[in-house]
Amino acid sequence: ATQIGNLGTTQLAALNNTQIAALTATQIKGLTAEQIDEFNSTQLWALTAAIITLQALVTVFTVLAERRFNLTFTPLEDSIPALLAMGLLSFAVLSALGVSWRAALSDWRRNFVKDALKALKYFGGYALIAAGIAAVLMAVWWFLGDAGIQQLLKPVTEKAAKESVLLRQTASVSYFRPLLSVFSACALAPVAEELFFRRIFYTAVRARRGFWFSAFWSGLFFALFHGAAAPILLPVGIYFCWVYERERRLPVNILLHSLVNVVMLFNRMLG
């Protein structure tokens, strides 16, 4: 899935197996090992800082627009500008590194059924992780009691309750508004977040370090990106890295992520 026509024998020898695997589905024509290493260190953290800054600026702009025009958006609607910024910036970075999006999209269309079946398979693993998180919370409840567990989960439950109310309110006003939330949760977020957190962040760190180190840091930043739910989403982020490590197929991760968000959105709408 790669074109390595312009790399000489010396340059190829400088790439170890991990780095070559990390560049699967890209055109690495013209990239030297030194350029890859440079992106792994300096440019990765610059890109991460840029995405965090963009997210903060877009969030501030959205809040100001809500107050100025007396609007009320759901958290999923609020996240659309920040996710667009993340996705476009990730797209630009990967394009600069030599990714052929035309070839990638053709490959994704050709293998869609296989990728979807793999995503369904890995969704079972996510269900086991969710059950494990529930078991841990039950154990915490057993030690802390009702008051303790409620206080511990207060930021998460309050956010979920607010989001549920806003989703139902927007659905009662317009059919279009819930579609925006569905688009944000089930299409835009999986694409933008998998592009950055798995394809760029995890892959760049993984080219130098072991799986668990790379998966932990990618999962941590992924969890922190989601705010109050970060402690719960950390194992999910690590699991997404494990799936990417096994398959090296971004569409599998995107489809899996979308399935997870479909379940989350369904629970919000019912809650």
Coordinates of C-alpha atoms in Angstrom, one line a residue:
A1 CA 0.0 0.0 0.0
T2 CA 3.0 2.3 -0.2
Q3 CA 5.2 3.7 -2.9
I4 CA 8.8 3.8 -1.9
G5 CA 10.3 4.3 -5.3
N6 CA 12.6 7.2 -4.5
L7 CA 14.1 5.7 -1.3
G8 CA 17.6 4.4 -1.8
T9 CA 19.1 1.2 -0.2
T10 CA 20.8 3.2 2.5
Q11 CA 17.6 5.1 3.4
L12 CA 15.6 1.9 3.5
A13 CA 18.2 0.3 5.8
A14 CA 17.8 3.3 8.2
L15 CA 14.1 2.4 8.6
N16 CA 13.4 -0.3 11.1
N17 CA 10.4 -2.6 10.8
T18 CA 8.4 -0.6 13.3
Q19 CA 8.9 2.6 11.4
I20 CA 8.0 1.0 8.1
A21 CA 4.8 -0.5 9.6
A22 CA 3.9 2.8 11.1
L23 CA 3.9 4.3 7.6
T24 CA 1.6 1.7 6.1
A25 CA -1.0 3.1 3.6
T26 CA 1.2 6.2 3.0
Q27 CA 3.5 7.2 0.2
I28 CA 6.8 7.7 1.9
K29 CA 8.5 8.7 -1.4
G30 CA 11.2 11.3 -0.6
L31 CA 11.0 10.9 3.2
T32 CA 14.3 10.1 5.0
A33 CA 14.6 8.4 8.4
E34 CA 15.8 11.7 9.8
Q35 CA 12.7 13.6 8.6
I36 CA 10.5 10.9 10.2
D37 CA 12.3 11.1 13.5
E38 CA 12.0 14.9 13.4
F39 CA 8.2 14.6 13.0
N40 CA 8.1 12.1 15.8
S41 CA 9.6 14.5 18.3
T42 CA 9.3 18.2 17.6
Q43 CA 6.5 18.4 15.1
L44 CA 4.3 15.9 17.0
W45 CA 4.2 18.1 20.1
A46 CA 3.8 21.3 18.0
L47 CA 0.9 19.7 16.3
T48 CA -0.7 18.6 19.6
A49 CA -0.3 22.1 21.0
A50 CA -1.8 23.6 17.9
I51 CA -4.8 21.3 18.1
I52 CA -5.3 22.0 21.8
T53 CA -5.0 25.8 21.1
L54 CA -7.5 25.6 18.2
Q55 CA -9.9 23.6 20.3
A56 CA -9.7 26.3 23.1
L57 CA -10.1 29.2 20.6
V58 CA -13.1 27.5 18.8
T59 CA -14.7 26.7 22.2
V60 CA -14.4 30.3 23.3
F61 CA -15.8 31.6 20.0
T62 CA -18.7 29.2 20.2
V63 CA -19.6 30.3 23.8
L64 CA -19.4 33.9 22.8
A65 CA -21.7 33.3 19.8
E66 CA -24.2 31.5 22.0
R67 CA -24.3 34.5 24.4
R68 CA -24.3 37.1 21.7
F69 CA -27.2 35.6 19.7
N70 CA -28.9 33.9 22.6
L71 CA -28.4 30.4 21.2
T72 CA -28.3 27.1 22.9
F73 CA -26.2 24.3 21.4
T74 CA -25.8 20.7 22.6
P75 CA -22.3 19.7 23.6
L76 CA -22.1 17.6 20.4
E77 CA -23.0 20.6 18.3
D78 CA -20.5 22.7 20.2
S79 CA -17.8 20.3 19.3
I80 CA -18.3 20.4 15.5
P81 CA -16.0 23.4 14.9
A82 CA -13.2 22.0 17.0
L83 CA -13.5 18.6 15.4
L84 CA -13.4 20.2 11.9
A85 CA -10.3 22.1 12.9
M86 CA -8.6 18.9 14.2
G87 CA -9.6 16.9 11.2
L88 CA -8.5 19.5 8.6
L89 CA -5.2 20.0 10.4
S90 CA -4.5 16.3 10.6
F91 CA -5.5 15.9 6.9
A92 CA -3.0 18.7 6.0
V93 CA -0.2 17.1 8.1
L94 CA -0.6 13.7 6.6
S95 CA -0.8 15.1 3.1
A96 CA 2.5 16.9 3.7
L97 CA 4.0 13.6 4.8
G98 CA 3.0 12.1 1.5
V99 CA -0.3 10.4 2.1
S100 CA -2.3 9.9 -1.1
W101 CA -5.9 10.4 -0.1
R102 CA -7.2 9.4 -3.5
A103 CA -5.5 6.0 -3.1
A104 CA -6.5 5.7 0.5
L105 CA -10.2 6.5 -0.2
S106 CA -10.2 4.0 -3.1
D107 CA -8.8 1.3 -0.8
W108 CA -11.3 2.2 1.9
R109 CA -14.2 1.8 -0.5
R110 CA -12.9 -1.4 -1.9
N111 CA -12.5 -3.0 1.6
F112 CA -15.5 -1.5 3.3
V113 CA -17.3 -4.7 4.0
K114 CA -14.2 -6.4 5.5
D115 CA -13.4 -3.4 7.6
A116 CA -17.0 -3.2 8.9
L117 CA -17.0 -6.8 9.9
K118 CA -13.7 -6.3 11.7
A119 CA -15.1 -3.3 13.5
L120 CA -18.1 -5.4 14.6
K121 CA -15.7 -8.0 15.9
Y122 CA -13.7 -5.5 17.9
F123 CA -16.9 -3.9 19.3
G124 CA -17.1 -7.1 21.4
G125 CA -13.8 -6.2 23.0
Y126 CA -15.1 -2.7 23.7
A127 CA -18.2 -4.3 25.4
L128 CA -15.9 -6.3 27.6
I129 CA -14.0 -3.1 28.6
A130 CA -17.3 -1.4 29.3
A131 CA -18.3 -4.3 31.5
G132 CA -14.9 -4.1 33.3
I133 CA -15.3 -0.4 34.0
A134 CA -18.8 -1.1 35.3
A135 CA -17.4 -3.8 37.6
V136 CA -14.8 -1.4 38.9
L137 CA -17.4 1.2 39.6
M138 CA -19.5 -1.4 41.5
A139 CA -16.5 -2.2 43.6
V140 CA -15.9 1.5 44.3
W141 CA -19.6 1.8 45.2
W142 CA -19.3 -1.1 47.6
F143 CA -16.5 0.8 49.5
L144 CA -17.8 4.4 49.3
G145 CA -21.5 3.8 49.4
D146 CA -24.2 5.8 47.5
A147 CA -23.0 9.2 48.6
G148 CA -19.4 8.5 47.7
I149 CA -20.0 7.1 44.3
Q150 CA -22.4 9.9 43.4
Q151 CA -19.8 12.5 44.4
L152 CA -17.1 10.7 42.5
L153 CA -19.2 10.5 39.3
K154 CA -20.9 13.9 39.7
P155 CA -19.0 15.7 36.8
V156 CA -19.7 12.8 34.4
T157 CA -23.4 12.3 35.4
E158 CA -24.2 16.0 35.4
K159 CA -22.7 16.4 31.9
A160 CA -24.6 13.3 30.6
A161 CA -27.9 14.6 32.1
K162 CA -27.5 18.0 30.6
E163 CA -26.6 16.6 27.2
S164 CA -29.7 14.3 27.4
V165 CA -32.0 17.2 28.2
L166 CA -30.6 19.3 25.4
L167 CA -30.8 16.5 22.9
R168 CA -34.5 16.0 23.6
Q169 CA -35.2 19.7 23.6
T170 CA -33.6 20.2 20.2
A171 CA -35.4 17.1 18.8
S172 CA -38.7 18.7 19.8
V173 CA -37.9 21.9 18.0
S174 CA -36.4 20.7 14.8
Y175 CA -35.5 17.4 13.1
F176 CA -32.4 19.0 11.7
R177 CA -30.8 19.6 15.1
P178 CA -30.6 16.0 16.2
L179 CA -29.0 15.2 12.8
L180 CA -26.2 17.6 13.6
S181 CA -25.6 15.7 16.8
V182 CA -25.6 12.4 15.0
F183 CA -23.2 13.8 12.4
S184 CA -20.9 15.1 15.1
A185 CA -20.8 11.9 17.2
C186 CA -21.0 9.2 14.6
A187 CA -19.1 10.7 11.6
L188 CA -17.0 13.7 12.3
A189 CA -15.7 12.7 15.7
P190 CA -14.6 9.2 14.7
V191 CA -12.8 10.5 11.6
A192 CA -11.1 13.5 13.2
E193 CA -10.1 11.8 16.4
E194 CA -8.8 8.6 14.7
L195 CA -6.8 10.6 12.2
F196 CA -5.0 12.5 15.0
F197 CA -4.9 10.3 18.1
R198 CA -4.2 7.0 16.3
R199 CA -2.9 7.7 12.8
I200 CA -0.6 10.6 13.8
F201 CA 0.0 10.7 17.6
Y202 CA 0.1 7.0 18.3
T203 CA 2.0 6.1 15.1
A204 CA 4.6 8.8 15.7
V205 CA 5.3 7.7 19.3
R206 CA 5.1 4.0 18.4
A207 CA 7.9 4.5 15.8
R208 CA 10.3 5.1 18.7
R209 CA 8.7 3.4 21.8
G210 CA 6.9 0.2 22.8
F211 CA 3.2 -0.4 22.4
W212 CA 2.1 0.2 26.0
F213 CA 4.0 3.4 26.3
S214 CA 2.6 4.7 23.0
A215 CA -0.9 3.5 23.7
F216 CA -1.0 5.0 27.2
W217 CA 0.0 8.5 26.0
S218 CA -2.2 8.4 23.0
G219 CA -5.1 7.1 25.1
L220 CA -4.4 9.7 27.8
F221 CA -4.6 12.7 25.4
F222 CA -7.7 11.2 23.8
A223 CA -9.3 10.9 27.2
L224 CA -8.3 14.4 28.3
F225 CA -9.8 15.7 25.0
H226 CA -13.2 14.6 26.3
G227 CA -13.1 16.4 29.6
A228 CA -14.9 15.1 32.6
A229 CA -15.2 11.5 31.3
A230 CA -11.4 11.2 31.0
P231 CA -10.8 8.5 33.6
I232 CA -13.5 6.3 32.0
L233 CA -12.3 6.9 28.5
L234 CA -8.6 6.2 29.1
P235 CA -8.9 2.4 28.8
V236 CA -11.1 2.9 25.7
G237 CA -8.4 5.0 24.1
I238 CA -5.8 2.4 24.9
Y239 CA -8.1 -0.3 23.4
F240 CA -8.4 1.8 20.2
C241 CA -4.6 1.8 19.9
W242 CA -4.5 -1.9 20.4
V243 CA -7.0 -2.4 17.5
Y244 CA -4.9 -0.1 15.3
E245 CA -1.7 -1.9 16.3
R246 CA -3.3 -5.2 15.2
E247 CA -4.9 -4.1 12.0
R248 CA -3.1 -1.0 10.8
R249 CA -6.3 -0.1 9.1
L250 CA -7.7 3.3 9.9
P251 CA -11.2 2.5 8.6
V252 CA -11.5 -0.3 11.1
N253 CA -10.8 2.2 13.9
I254 CA -13.1 4.8 12.5
L255 CA -16.0 2.3 12.1
L256 CA -15.4 0.9 15.6
H257 CA -15.3 4.4 17.1
S258 CA -18.5 5.3 15.2
L259 CA -20.3 2.2 16.7
V260 CA -19.2 3.1 20.2
N261 CA -20.5 6.7 19.7
V262 CA -23.8 5.4 18.3
V263 CA -24.4 3.4 21.5
M264 CA -23.4 6.5 23.6
L265 CA -25.8 8.8 21.6
F266 CA -28.6 6.3 21.8
N267 CA -28.2 6.1 25.6
R268 CA -28.1 9.9 25.8
M269 CA -31.3 10.2 23.8
L270 CA -33.1 7.6 26.0
G271 CA -31.7 9.0 29.2

